[in-house]
Tab-separated table of N, CA and C in Angstrom:
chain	number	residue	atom	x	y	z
A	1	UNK	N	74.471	-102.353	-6.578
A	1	UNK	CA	74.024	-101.000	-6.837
A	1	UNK	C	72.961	-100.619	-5.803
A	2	UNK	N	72.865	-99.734	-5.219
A	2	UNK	CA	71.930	-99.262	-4.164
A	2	UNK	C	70.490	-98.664	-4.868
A	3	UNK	N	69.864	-98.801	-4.306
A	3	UNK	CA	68.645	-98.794	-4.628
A	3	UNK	C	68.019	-96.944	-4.669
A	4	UNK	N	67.412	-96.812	-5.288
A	4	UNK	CA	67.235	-95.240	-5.266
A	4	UNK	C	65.277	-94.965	-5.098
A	5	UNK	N	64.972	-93.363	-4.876
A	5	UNK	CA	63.477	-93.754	-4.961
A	5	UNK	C	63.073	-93.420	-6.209
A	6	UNK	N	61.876	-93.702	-6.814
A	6	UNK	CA	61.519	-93.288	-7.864
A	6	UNK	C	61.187	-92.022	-7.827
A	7	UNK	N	61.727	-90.654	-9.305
A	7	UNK	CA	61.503	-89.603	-9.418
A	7	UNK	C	59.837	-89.508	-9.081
A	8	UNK	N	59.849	-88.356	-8.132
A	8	UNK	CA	58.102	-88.196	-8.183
A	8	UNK	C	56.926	-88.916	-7.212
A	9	UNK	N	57.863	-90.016	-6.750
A	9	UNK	CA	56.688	-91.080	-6.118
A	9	UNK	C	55.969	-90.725	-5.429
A	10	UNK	N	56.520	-89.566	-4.133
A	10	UNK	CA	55.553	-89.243	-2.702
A	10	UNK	C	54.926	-87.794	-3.537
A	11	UNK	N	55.474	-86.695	-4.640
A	11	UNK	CA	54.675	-85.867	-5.043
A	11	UNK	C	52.973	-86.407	-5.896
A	12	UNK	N	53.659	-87.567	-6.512
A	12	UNK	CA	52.200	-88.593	-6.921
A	12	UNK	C	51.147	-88.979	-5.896
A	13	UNK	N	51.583	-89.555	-5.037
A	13	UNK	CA	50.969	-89.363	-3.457
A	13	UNK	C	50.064	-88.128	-3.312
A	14	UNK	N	50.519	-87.627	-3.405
A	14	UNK	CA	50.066	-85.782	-2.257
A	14	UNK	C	48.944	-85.485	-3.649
A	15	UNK	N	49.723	-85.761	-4.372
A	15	UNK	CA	48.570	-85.303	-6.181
A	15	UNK	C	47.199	-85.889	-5.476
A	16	UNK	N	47.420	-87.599	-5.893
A	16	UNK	CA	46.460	-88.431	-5.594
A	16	UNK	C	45.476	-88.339	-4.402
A	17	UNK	N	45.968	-87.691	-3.585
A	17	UNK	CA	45.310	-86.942	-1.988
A	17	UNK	C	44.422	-85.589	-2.335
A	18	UNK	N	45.128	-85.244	-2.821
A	18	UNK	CA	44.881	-83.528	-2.772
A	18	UNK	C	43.769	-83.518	-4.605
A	19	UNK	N	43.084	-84.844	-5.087
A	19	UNK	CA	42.591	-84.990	-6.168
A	19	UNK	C	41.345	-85.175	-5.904
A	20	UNK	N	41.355	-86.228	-4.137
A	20	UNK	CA	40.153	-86.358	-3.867
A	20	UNK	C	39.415	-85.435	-3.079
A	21	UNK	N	40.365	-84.712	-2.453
A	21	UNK	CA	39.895	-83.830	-1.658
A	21	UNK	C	39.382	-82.247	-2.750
A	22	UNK	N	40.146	-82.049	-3.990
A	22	UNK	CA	39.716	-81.070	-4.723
A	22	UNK	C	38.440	-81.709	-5.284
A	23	UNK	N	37.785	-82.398	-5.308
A	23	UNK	CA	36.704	-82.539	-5.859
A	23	UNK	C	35.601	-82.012	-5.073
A	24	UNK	N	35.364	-81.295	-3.441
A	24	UNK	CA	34.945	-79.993	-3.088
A	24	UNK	C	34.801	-78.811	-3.721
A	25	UNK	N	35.890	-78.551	-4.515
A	25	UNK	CA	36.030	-77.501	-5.436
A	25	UNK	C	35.654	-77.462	-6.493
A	26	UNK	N	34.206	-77.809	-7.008
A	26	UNK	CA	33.395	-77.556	-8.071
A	26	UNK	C	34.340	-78.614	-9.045
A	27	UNK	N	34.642	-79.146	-8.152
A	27	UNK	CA	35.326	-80.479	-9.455
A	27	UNK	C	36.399	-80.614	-10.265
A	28	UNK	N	36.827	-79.011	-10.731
A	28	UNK	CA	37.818	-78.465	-11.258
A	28	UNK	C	39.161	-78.879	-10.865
A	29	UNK	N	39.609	-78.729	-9.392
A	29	UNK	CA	41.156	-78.819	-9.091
A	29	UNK	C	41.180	-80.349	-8.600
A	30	UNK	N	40.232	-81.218	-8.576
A	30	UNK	CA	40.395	-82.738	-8.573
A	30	UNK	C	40.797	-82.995	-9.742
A	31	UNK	N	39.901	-82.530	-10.551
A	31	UNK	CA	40.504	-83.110	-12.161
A	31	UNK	C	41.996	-82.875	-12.400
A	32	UNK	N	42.336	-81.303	-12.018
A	32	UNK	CA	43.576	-81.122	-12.595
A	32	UNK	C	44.319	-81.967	-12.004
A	33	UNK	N	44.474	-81.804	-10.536
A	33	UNK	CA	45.410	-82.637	-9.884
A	33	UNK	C	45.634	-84.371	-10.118
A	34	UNK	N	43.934	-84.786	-10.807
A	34	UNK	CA	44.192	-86.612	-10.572
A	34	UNK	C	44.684	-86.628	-12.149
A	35	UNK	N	44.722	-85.294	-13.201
A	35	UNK	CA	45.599	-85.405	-14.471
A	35	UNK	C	46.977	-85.958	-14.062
A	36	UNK	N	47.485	-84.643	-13.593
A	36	UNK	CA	48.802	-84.529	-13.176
A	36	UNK	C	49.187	-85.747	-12.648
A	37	UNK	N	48.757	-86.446	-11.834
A	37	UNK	CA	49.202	-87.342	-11.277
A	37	UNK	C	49.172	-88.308	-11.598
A	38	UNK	N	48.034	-89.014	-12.579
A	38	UNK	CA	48.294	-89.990	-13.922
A	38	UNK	C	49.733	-89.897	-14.531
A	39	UNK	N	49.747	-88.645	-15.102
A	39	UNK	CA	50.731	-88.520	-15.980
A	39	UNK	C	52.312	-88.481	-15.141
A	40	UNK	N	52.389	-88.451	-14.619
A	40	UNK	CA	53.399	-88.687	-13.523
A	40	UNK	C	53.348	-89.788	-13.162
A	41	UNK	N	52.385	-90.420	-12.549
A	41	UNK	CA	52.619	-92.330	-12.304
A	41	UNK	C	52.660	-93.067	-13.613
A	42	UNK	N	52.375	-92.530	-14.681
A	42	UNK	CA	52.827	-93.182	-15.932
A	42	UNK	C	54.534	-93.600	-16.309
A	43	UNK	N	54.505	-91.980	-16.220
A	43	UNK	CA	56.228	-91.829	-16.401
A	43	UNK	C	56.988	-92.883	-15.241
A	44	UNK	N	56.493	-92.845	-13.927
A	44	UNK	CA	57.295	-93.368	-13.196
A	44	UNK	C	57.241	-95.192	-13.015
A	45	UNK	N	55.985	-95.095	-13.613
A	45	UNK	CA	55.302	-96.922	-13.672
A	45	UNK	C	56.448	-97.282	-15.175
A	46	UNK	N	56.700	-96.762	-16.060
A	46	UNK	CA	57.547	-96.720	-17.016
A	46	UNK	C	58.920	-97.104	-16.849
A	47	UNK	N	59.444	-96.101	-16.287
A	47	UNK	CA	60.712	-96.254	-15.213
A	47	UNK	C	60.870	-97.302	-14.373
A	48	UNK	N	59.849	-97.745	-14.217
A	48	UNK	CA	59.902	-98.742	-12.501
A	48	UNK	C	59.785	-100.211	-12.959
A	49	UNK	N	59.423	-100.006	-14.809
A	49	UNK	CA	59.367	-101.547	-15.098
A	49	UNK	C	60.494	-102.229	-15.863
A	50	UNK	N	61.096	-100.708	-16.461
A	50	UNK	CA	62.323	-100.969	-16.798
A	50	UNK	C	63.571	-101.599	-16.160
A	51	UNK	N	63.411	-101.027	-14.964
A	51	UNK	CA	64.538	-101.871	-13.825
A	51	UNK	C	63.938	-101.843	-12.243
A	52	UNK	N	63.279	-103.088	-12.252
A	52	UNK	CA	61.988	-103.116	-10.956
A	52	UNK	C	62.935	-103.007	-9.698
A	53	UNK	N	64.174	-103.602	-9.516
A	53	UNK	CA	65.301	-104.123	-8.623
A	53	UNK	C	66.151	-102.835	-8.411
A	54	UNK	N	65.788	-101.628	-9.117
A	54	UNK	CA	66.724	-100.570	-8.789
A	54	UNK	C	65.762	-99.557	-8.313
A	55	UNK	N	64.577	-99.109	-8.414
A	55	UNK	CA	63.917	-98.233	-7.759
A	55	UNK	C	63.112	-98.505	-6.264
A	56	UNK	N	62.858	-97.896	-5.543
A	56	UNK	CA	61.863	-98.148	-4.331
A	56	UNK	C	60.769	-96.910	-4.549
A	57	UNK	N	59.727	-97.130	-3.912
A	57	UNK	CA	58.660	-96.317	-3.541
A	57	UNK	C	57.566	-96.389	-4.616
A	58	UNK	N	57.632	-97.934	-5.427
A	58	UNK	CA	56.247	-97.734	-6.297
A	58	UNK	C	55.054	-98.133	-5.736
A	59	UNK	N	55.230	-98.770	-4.308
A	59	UNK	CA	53.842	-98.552	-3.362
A	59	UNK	C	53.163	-97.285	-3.363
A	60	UNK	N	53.770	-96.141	-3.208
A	60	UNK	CA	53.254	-94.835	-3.355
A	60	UNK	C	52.892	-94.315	-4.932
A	61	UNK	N	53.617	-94.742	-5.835
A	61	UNK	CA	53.041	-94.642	-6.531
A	61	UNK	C	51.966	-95.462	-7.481
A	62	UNK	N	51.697	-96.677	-6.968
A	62	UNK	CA	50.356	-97.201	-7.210
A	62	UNK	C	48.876	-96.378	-6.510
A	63	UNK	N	49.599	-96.416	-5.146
A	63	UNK	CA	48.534	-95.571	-4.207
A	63	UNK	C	48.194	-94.246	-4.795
A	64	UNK	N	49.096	-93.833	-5.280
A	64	UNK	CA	48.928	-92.066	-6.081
A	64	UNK	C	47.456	-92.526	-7.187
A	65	UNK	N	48.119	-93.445	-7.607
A	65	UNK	CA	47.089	-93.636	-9.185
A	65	UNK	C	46.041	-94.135	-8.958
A	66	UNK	N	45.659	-95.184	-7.738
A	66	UNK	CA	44.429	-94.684	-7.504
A	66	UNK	C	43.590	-94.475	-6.587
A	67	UNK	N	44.291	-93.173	-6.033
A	67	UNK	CA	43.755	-92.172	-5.596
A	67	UNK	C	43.306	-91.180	-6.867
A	68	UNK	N	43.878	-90.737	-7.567
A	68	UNK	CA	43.823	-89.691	-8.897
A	68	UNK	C	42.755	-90.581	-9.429
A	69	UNK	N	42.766	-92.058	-9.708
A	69	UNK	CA	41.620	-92.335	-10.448
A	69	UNK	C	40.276	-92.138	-10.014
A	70	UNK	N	40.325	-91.834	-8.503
A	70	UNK	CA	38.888	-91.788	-7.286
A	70	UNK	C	38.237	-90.876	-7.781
A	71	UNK	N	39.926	-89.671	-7.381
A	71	UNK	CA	39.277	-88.350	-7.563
A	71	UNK	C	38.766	-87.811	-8.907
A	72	UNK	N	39.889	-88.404	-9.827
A	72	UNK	CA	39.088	-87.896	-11.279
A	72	UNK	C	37.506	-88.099	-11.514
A	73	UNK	N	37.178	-89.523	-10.788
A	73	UNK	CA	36.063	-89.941	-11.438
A	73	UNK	C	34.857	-89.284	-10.607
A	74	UNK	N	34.937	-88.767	-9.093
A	74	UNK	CA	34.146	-87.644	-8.430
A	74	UNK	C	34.138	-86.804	-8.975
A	75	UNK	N	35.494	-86.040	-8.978
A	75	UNK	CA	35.438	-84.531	-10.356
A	75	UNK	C	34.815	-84.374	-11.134
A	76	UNK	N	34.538	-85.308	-12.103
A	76	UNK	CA	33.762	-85.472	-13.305
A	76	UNK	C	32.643	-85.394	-12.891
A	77	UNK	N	32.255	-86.262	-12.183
A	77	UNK	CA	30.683	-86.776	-11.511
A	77	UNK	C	30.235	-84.759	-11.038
A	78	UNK	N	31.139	-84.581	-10.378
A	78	UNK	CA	30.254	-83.351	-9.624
A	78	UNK	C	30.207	-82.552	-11.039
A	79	UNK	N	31.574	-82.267	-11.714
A	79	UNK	CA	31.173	-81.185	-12.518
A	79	UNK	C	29.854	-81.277	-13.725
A	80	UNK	N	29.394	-82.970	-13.908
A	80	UNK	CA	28.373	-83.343	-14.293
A	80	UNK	C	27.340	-82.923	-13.673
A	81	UNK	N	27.237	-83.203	-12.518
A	81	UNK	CA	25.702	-82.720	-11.681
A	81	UNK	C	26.097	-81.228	-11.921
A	82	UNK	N	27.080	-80.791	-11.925
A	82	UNK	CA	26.903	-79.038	-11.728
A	82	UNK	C	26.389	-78.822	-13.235
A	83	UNK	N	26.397	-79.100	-14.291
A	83	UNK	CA	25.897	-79.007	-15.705
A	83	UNK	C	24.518	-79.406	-15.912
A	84	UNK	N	23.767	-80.151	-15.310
A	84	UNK	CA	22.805	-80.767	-15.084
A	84	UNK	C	21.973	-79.731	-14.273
A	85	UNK	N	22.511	-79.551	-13.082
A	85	UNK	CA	21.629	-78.411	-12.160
A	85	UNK	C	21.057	-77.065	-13.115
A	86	UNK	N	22.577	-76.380	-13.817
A	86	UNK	CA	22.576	-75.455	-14.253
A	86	UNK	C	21.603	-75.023	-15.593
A	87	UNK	N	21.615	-76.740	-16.160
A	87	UNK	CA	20.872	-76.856	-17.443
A	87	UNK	C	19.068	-76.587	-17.258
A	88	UNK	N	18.906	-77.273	-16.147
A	88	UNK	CA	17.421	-77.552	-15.758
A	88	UNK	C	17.033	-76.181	-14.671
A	89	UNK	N	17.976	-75.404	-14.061
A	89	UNK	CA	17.237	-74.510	-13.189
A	89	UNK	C	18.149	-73.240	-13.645
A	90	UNK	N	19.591	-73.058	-14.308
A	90	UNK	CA	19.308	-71.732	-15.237
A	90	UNK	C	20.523	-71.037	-13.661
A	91	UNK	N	20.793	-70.074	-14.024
A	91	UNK	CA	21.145	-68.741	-12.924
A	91	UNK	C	20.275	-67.927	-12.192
A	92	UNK	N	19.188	-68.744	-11.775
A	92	UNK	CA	18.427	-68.101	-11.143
A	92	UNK	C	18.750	-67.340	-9.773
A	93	UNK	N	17.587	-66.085	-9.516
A	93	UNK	CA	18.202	-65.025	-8.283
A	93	UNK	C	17.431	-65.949	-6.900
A	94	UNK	N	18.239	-65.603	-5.757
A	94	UNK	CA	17.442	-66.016	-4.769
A	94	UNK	C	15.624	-66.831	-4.378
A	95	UNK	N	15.163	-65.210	-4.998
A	95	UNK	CA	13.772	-65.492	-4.944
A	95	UNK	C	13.278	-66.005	-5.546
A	96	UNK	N	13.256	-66.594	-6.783
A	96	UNK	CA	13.301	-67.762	-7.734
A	96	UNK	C	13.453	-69.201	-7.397
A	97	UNK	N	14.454	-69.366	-6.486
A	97	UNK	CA	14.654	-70.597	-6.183
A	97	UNK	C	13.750	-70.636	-4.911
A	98	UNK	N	13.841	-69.821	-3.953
A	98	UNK	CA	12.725	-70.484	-2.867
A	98	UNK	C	11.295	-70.568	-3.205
A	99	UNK	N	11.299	-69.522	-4.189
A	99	UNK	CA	9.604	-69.937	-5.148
A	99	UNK	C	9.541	-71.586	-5.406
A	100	UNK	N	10.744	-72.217	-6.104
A	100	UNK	CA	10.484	-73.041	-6.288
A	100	UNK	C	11.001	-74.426	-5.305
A	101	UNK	N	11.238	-73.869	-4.278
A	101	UNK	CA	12.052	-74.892	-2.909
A	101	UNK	C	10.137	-74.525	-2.439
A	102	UNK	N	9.572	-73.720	-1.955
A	102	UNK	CA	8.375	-73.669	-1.531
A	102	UNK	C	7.412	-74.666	-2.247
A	103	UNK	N	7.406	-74.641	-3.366
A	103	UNK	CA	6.505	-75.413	-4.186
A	103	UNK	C	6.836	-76.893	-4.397
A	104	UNK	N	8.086	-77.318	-3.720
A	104	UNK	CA	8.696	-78.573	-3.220
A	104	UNK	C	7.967	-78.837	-1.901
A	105	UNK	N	7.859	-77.894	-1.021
A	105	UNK	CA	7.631	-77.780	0.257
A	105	UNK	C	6.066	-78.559	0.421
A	106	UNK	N	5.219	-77.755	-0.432
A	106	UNK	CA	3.930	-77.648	-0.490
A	106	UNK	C	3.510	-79.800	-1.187
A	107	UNK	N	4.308	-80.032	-1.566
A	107	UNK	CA	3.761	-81.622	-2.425
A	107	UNK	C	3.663	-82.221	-1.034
């Protein structure tokens, strides 16, 4: 029987890429993407153990998962510090904050 690739493997990839790199983005589209891509290397780690000798490409999808696990765990991290910032200094306007970047300045 010829060997086939696993459904999904190189889109798990690009997830797992594009998970660490969304964690630039306020943290948000890392998370979604290193979801997605869990849940997709699940399904396909599933598949791939059922009949190891008939699929190819679960190198990529190990690599997908953790990559998605990198990025999830930056995602989190930033959208943590962004909750943290927000908690302790508020929506403050411009002049507010260099009031208080000045009074950093001044120690």
């Amino acid at each position: 029987m010829e060997k086939q690739t696993l459904p999904n493997s190189s889109l798990i990839l690009v997830f797992g890429i594009l998970s660490v790199f969304g964690c630039c983005c306020y943290g948000i589209l890392g998370v979604i993407f290193a979801i997605v891509a869990l849940v997709l290397a699940k399904r396909a780690t599933i598949l791939h153990n059922e009949n190891p000798e008939l699929y190819l490409g679960y190198n990529n999808v190990k690599i997908g998962k953790i990559l998605a696990i990198i990025g999830l765990i930056l995602g989190l991290l930033y959208i943590i510090c962004l909750i943290i910032f927000f908690a302790i200094y508020g929506l403050m306007g411009p002049e507010e904050m260099q009031e208080i970047l000045k009074q950093y300045q001044q120690v």
